[in-house]
Tab-separated table of N, CA, C and O in Angstrom:
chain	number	residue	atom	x	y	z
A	1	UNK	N	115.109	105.181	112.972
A	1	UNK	CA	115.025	105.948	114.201
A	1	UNK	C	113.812	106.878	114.173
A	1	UNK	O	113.009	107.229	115.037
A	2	UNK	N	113.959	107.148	112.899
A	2	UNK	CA	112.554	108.413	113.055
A	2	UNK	C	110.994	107.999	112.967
A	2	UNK	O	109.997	108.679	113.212
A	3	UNK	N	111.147	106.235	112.402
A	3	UNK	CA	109.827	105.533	112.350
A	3	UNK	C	109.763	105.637	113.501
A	3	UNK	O	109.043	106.567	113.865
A	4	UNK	N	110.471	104.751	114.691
A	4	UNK	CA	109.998	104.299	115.805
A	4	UNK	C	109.442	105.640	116.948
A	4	UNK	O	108.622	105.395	117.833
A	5	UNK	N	110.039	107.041	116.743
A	5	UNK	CA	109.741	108.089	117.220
A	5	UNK	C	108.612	108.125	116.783
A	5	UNK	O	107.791	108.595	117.571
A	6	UNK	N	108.146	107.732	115.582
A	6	UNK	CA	106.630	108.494	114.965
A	6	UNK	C	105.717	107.471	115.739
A	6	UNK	O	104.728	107.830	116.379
A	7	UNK	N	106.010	106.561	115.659
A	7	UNK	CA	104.963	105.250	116.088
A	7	UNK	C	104.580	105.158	117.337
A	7	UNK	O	103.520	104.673	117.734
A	8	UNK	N	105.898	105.872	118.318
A	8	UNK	CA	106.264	105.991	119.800
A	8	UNK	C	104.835	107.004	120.064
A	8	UNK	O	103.788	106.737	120.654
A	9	UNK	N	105.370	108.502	119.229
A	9	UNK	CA	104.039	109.371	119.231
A	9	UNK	C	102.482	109.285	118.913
A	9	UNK	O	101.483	109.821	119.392
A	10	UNK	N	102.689	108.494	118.029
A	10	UNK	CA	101.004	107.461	117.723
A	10	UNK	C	100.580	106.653	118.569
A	10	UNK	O	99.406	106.689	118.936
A	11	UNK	N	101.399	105.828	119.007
A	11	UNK	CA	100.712	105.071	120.512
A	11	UNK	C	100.241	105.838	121.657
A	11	UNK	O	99.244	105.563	122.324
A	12	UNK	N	101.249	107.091	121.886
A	12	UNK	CA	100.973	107.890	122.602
A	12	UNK	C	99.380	108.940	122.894
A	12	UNK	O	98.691	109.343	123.831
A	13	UNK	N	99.457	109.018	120.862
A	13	UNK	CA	98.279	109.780	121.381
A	13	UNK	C	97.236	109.202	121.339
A	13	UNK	O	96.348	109.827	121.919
A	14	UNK	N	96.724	107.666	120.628
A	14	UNK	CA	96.169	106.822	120.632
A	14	UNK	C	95.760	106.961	122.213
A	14	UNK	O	94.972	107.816	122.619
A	15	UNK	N	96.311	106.143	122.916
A	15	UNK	CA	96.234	106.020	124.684
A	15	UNK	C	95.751	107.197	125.672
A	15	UNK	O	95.004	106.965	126.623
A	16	UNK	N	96.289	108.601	125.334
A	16	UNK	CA	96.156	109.654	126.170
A	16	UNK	C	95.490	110.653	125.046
A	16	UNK	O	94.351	110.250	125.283
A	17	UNK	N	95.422	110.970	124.712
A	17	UNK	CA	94.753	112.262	123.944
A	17	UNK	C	93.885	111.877	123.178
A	17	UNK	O	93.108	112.821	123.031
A	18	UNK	N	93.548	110.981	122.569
A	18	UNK	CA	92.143	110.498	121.603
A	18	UNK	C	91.295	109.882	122.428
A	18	UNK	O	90.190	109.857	121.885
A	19	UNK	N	91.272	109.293	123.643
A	19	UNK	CA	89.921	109.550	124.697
A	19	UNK	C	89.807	110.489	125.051
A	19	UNK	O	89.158	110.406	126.094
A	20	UNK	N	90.092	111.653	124.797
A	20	UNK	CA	89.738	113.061	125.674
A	20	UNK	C	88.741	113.449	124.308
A	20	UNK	O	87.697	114.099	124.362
A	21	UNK	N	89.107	113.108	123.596
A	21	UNK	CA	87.776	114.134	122.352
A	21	UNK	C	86.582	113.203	121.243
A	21	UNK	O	86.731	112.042	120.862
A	22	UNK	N	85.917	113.736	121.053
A	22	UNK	CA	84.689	112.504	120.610
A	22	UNK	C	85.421	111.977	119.304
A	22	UNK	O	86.395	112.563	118.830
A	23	UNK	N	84.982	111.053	118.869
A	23	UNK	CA	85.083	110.123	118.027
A	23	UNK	C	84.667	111.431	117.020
A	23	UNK	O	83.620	111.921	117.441
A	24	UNK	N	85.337	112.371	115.429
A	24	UNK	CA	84.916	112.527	114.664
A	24	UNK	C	85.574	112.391	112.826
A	24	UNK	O	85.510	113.125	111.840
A	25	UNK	N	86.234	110.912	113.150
A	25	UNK	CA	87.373	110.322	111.957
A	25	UNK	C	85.888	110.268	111.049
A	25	UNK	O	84.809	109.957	111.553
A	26	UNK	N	86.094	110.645	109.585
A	26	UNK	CA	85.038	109.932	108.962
A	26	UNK	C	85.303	108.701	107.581
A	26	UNK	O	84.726	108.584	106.500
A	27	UNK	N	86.418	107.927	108.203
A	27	UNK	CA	86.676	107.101	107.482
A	27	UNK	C	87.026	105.667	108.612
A	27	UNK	O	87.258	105.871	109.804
A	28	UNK	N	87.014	104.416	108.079
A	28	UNK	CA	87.395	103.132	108.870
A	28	UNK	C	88.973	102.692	108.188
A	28	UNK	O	89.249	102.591	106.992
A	29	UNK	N	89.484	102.569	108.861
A	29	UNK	CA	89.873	102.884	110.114
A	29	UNK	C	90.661	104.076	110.235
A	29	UNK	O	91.527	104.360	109.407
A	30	UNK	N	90.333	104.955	111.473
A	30	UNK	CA	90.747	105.958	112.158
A	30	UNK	C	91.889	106.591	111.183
A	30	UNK	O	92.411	105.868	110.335
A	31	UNK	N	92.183	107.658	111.292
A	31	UNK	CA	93.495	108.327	110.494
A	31	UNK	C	94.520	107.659	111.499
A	31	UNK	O	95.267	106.870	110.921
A	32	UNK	N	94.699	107.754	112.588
A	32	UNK	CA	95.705	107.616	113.403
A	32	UNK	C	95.813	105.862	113.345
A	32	UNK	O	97.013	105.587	113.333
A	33	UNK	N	95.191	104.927	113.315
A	33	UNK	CA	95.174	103.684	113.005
A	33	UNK	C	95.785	103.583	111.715
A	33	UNK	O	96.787	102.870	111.664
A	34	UNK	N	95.385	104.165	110.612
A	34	UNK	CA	95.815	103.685	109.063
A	34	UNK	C	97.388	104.425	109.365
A	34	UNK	O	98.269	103.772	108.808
A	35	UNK	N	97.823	105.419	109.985
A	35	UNK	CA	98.817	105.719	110.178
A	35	UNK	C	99.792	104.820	110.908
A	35	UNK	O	100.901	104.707	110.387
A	36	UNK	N	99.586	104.255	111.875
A	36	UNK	CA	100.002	103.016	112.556
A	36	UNK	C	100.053	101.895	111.786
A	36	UNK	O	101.020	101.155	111.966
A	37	UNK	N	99.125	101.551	110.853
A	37	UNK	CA	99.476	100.160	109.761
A	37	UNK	C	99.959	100.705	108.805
A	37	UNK	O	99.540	100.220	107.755
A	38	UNK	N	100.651	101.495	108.682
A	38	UNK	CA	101.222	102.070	107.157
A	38	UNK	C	102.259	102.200	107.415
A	38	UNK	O	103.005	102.132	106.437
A	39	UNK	N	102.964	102.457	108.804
A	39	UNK	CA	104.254	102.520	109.689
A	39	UNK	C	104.439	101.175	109.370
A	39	UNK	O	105.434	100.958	108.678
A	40	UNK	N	103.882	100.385	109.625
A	40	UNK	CA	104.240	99.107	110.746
A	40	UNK	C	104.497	97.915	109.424
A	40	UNK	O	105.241	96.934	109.419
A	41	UNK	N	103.652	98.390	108.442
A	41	UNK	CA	103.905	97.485	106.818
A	41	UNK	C	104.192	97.885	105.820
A	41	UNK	O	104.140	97.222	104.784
A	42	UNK	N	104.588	99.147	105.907
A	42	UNK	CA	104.919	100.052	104.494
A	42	UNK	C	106.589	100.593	104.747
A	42	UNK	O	107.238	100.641	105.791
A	43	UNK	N	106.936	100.940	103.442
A	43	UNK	CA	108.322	101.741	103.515
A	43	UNK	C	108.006	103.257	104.223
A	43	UNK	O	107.040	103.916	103.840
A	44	UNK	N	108.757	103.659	105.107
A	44	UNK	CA	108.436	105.129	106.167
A	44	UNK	C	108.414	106.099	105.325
A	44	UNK	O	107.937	107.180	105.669
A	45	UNK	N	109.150	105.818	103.502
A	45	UNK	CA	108.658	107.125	102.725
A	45	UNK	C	107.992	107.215	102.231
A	45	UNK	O	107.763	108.375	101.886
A	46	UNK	N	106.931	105.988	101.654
A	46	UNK	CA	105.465	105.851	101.392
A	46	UNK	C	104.645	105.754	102.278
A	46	UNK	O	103.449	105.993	102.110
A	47	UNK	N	105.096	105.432	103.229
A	47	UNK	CA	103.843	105.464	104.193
A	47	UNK	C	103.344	107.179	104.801
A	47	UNK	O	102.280	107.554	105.296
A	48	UNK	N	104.462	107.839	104.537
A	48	UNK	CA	104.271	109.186	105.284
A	48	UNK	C	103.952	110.234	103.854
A	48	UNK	O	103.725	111.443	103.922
A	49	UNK	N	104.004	109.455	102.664
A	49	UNK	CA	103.480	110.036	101.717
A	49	UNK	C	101.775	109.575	101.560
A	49	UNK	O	101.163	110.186	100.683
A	50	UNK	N	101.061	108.623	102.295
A	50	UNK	CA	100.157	107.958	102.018
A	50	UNK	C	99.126	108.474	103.136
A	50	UNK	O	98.039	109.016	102.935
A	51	UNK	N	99.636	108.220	104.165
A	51	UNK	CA	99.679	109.247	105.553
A	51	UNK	C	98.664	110.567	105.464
A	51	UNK	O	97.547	110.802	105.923
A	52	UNK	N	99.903	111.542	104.387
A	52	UNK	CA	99.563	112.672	104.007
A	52	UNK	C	98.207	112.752	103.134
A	52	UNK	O	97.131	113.321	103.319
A	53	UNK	N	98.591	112.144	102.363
A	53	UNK	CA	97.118	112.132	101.382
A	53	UNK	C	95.854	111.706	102.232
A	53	UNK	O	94.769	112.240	102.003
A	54	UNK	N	96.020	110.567	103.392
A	54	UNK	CA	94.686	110.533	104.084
A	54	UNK	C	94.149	111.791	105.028
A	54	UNK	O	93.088	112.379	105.236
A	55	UNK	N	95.166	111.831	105.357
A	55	UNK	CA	94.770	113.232	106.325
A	55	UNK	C	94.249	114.206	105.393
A	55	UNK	O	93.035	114.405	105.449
A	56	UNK	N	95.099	115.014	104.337
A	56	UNK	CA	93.557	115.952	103.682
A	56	UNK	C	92.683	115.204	103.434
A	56	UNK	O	91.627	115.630	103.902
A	57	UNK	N	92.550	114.077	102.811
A	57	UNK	CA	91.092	113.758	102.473
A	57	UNK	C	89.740	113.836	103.973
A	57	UNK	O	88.533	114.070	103.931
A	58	UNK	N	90.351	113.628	104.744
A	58	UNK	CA	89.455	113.790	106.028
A	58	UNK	C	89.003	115.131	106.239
A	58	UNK	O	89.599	115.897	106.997
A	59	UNK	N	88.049	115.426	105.647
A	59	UNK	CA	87.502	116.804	105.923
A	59	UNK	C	86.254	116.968	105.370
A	59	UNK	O	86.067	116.145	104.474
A	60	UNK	N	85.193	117.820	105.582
A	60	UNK	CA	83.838	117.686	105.085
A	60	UNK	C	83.339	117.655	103.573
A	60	UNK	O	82.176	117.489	103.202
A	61	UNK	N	84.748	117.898	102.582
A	61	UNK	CA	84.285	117.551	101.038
A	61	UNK	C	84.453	116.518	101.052
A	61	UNK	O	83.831	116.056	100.096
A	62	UNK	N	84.813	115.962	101.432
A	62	UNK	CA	84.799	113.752	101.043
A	62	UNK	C	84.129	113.320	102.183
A	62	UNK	O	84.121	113.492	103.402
A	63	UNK	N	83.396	112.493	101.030
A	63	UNK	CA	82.294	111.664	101.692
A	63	UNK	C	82.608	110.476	102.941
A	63	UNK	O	81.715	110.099	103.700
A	64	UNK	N	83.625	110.110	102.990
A	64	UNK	CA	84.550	109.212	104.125
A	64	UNK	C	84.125	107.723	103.653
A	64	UNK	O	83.929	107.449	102.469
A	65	UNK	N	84.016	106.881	104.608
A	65	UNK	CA	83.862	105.253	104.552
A	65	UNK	C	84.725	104.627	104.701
A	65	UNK	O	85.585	105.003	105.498
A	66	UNK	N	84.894	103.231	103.901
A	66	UNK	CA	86.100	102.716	104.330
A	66	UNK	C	87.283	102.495	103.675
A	66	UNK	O	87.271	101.666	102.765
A	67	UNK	N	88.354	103.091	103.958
A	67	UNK	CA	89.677	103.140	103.548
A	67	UNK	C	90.885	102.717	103.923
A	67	UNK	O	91.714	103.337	104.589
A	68	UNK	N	90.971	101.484	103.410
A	68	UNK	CA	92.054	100.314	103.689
A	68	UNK	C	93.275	100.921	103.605
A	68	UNK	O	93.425	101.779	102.734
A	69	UNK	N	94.169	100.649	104.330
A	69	UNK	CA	95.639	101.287	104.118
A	69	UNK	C	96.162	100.266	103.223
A	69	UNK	O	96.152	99.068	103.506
A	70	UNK	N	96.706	100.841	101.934
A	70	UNK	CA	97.402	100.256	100.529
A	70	UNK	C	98.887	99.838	101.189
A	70	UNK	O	99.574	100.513	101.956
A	71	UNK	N	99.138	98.610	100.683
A	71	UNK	CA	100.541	98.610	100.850
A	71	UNK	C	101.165	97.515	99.522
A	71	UNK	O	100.566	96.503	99.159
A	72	UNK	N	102.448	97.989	98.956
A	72	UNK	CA	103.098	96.742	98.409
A	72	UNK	C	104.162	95.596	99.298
A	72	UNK	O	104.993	95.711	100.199
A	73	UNK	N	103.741	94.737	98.675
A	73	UNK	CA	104.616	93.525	99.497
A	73	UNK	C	104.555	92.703	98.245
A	73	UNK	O	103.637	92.401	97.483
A	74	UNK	N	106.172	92.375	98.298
A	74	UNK	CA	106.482	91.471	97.881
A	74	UNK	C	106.395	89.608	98.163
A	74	UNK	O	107.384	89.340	98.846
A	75	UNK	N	105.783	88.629	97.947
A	75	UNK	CA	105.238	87.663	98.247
A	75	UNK	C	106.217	86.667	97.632
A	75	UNK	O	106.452	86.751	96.427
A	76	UNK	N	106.800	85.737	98.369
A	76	UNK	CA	107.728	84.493	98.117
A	76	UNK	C	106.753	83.417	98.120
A	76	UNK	O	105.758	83.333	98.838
A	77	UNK	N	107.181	82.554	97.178
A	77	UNK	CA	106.117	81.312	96.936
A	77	UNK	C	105.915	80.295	98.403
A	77	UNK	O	104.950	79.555	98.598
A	78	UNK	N	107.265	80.519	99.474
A	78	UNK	CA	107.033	80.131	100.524
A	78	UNK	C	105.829	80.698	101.293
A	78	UNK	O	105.452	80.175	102.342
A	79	UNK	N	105.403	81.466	100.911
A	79	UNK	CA	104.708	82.460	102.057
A	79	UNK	C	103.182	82.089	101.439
A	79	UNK	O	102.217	82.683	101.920
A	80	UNK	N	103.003	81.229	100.507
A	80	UNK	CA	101.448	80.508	99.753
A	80	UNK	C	101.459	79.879	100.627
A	80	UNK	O	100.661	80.551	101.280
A	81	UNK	N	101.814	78.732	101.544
A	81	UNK	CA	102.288	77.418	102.122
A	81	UNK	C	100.995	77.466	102.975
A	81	UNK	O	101.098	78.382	103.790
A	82	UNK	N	99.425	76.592	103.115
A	82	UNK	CA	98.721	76.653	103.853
A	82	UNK	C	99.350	76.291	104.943
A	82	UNK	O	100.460	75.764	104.864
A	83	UNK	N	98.817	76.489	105.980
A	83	UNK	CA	99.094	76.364	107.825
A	83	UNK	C	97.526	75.879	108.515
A	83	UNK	O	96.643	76.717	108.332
A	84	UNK	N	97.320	75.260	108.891
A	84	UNK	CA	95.307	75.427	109.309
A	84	UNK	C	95.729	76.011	110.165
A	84	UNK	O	96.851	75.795	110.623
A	85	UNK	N	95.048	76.773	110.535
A	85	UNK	CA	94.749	77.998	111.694
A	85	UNK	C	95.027	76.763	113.530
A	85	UNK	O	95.659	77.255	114.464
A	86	UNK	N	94.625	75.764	113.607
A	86	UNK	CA	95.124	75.235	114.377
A	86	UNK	C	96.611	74.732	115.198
A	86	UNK	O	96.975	74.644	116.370
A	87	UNK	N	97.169	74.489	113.941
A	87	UNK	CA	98.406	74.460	113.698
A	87	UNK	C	99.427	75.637	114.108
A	87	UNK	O	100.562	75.493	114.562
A	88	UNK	N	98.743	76.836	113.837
A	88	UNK	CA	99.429	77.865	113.780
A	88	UNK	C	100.419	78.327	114.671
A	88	UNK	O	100.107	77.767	115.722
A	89	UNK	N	101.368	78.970	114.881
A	89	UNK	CA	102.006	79.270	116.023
A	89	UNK	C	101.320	80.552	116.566
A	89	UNK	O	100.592	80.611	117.557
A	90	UNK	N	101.689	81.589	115.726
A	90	UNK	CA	100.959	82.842	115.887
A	90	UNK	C	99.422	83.093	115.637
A	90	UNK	O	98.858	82.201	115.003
A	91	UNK	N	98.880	83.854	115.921
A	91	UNK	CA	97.087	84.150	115.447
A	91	UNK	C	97.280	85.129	114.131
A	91	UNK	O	98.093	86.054	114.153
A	92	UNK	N	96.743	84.940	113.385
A	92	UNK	CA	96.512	86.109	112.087
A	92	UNK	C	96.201	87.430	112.707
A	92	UNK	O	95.427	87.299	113.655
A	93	UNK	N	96.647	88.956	112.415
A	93	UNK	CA	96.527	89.962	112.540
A	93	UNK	C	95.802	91.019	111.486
A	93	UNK	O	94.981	91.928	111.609
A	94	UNK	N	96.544	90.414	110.372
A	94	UNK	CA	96.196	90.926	108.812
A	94	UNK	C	95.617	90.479	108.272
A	94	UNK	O	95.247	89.413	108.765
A	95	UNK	N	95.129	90.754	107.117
A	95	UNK	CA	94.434	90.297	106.043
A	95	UNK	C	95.167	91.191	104.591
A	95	UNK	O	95.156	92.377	104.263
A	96	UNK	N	95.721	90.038	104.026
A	96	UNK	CA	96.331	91.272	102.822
A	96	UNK	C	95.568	90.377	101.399
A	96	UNK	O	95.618	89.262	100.880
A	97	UNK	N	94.821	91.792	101.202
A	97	UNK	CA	93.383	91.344	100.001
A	97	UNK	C	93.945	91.935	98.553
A	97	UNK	O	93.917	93.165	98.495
A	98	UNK	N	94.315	91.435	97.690
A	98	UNK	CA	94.799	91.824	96.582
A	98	UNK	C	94.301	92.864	95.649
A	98	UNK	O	93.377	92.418	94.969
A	99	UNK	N	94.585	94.053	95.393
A	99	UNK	CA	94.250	95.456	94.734
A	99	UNK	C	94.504	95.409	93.333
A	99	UNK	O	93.776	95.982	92.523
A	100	UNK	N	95.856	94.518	92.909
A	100	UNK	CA	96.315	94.523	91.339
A	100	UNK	C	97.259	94.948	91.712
A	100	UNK	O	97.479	95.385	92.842
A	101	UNK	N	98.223	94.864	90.497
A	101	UNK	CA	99.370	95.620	90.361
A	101	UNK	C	100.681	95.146	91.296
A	101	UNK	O	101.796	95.668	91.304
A	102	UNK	N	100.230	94.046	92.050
A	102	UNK	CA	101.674	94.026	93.112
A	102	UNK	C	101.207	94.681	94.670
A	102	UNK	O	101.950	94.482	95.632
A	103	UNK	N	99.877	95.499	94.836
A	103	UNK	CA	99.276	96.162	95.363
A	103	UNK	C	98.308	95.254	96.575
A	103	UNK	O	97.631	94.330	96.125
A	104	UNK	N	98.271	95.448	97.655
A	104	UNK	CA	97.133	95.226	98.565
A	104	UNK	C	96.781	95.305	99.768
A	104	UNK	O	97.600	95.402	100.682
A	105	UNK	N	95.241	95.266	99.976
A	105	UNK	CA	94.350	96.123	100.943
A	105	UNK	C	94.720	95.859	102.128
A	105	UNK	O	94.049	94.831	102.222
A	106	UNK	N	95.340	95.947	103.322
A	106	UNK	CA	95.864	95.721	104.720
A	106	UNK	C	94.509	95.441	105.437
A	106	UNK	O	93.804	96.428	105.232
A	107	UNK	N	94.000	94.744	106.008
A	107	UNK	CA	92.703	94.734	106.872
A	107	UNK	C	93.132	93.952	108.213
A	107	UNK	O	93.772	92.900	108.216
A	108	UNK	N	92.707	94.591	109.268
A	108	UNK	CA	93.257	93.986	110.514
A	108	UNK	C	92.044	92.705	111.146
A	108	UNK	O	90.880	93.038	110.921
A	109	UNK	N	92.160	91.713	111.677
A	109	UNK	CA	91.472	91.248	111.695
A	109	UNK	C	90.842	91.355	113.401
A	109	UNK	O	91.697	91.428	114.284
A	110	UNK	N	89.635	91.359	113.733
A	110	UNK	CA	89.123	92.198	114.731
A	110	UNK	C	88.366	91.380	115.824
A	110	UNK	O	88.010	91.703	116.957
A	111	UNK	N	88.226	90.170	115.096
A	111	UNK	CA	87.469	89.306	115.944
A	111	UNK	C	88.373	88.530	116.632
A	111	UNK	O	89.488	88.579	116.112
A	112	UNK	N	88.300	87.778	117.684
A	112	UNK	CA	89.053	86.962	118.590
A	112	UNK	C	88.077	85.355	118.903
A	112	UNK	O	86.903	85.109	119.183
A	113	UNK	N	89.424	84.467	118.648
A	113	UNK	CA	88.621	83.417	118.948
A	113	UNK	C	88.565	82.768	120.420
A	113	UNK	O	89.515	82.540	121.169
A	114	UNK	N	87.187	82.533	120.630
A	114	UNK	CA	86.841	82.167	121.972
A	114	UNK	C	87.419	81.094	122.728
A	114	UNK	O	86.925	80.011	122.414
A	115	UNK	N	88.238	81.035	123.556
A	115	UNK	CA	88.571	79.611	124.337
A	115	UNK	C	87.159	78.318	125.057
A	115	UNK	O	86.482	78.527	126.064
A	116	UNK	N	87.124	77.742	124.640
A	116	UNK	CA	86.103	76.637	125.304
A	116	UNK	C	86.530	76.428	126.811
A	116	UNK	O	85.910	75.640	127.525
């Protein structure tokens, strides 16, 4: 209940209140974005512990760039199973790039493929 309130409020301010003020996140992607993929693929008590740690880091002692939202997932040998992208039912959203440990990098995928 309290994810979907938080996520409710992130879309929110995504849409209405973050076009009102300039662009000054200094990391990829946005605090409020890595907050939204950390909801949306993480456990709500790591993610709001992970959350936290990005938000101080956003401030003029760190240098910023790009900072993948970490997540663990557990992976079933079903879930290796190639698909060709043709085939597919759904379009890919993610990209989950392996960190170690059981660990990896969330990357959204940004490009769209063109209809002929």
């Amino acid at each position: 209940m309290f994810k979907i309130a938080f996520l409710a409020s992130l879309r929110f301010y995504q849409s209405v209140l973050s076009p009102l003020k300039p662009p000054v996140c200094r990391y990829y992607p946005s605090c409020s974005h890595y907050a939204l993929w950390q909801l949306e693929k993480n456990h709500p008590f790591r993610a709001f512990v992970r959350i936290f740690f990005r938000i101080l880091k956003c401030n003029p002692l760190f240098k910023g760039g790009f900072d993948y939202p970490k997540i663990s997932k557990k992976f079933r040998p079903a879930n290796f199973c190639f698909k060709p992208f043709f085939l597919a039912q759904k379009p890919l959203k993610f990209l989950y790039v392996p960190r170690g440990g059981g660990d990896f990098y969330l990357i959204k995928i940004v490009f769209k493929r063109i209809q002929a």
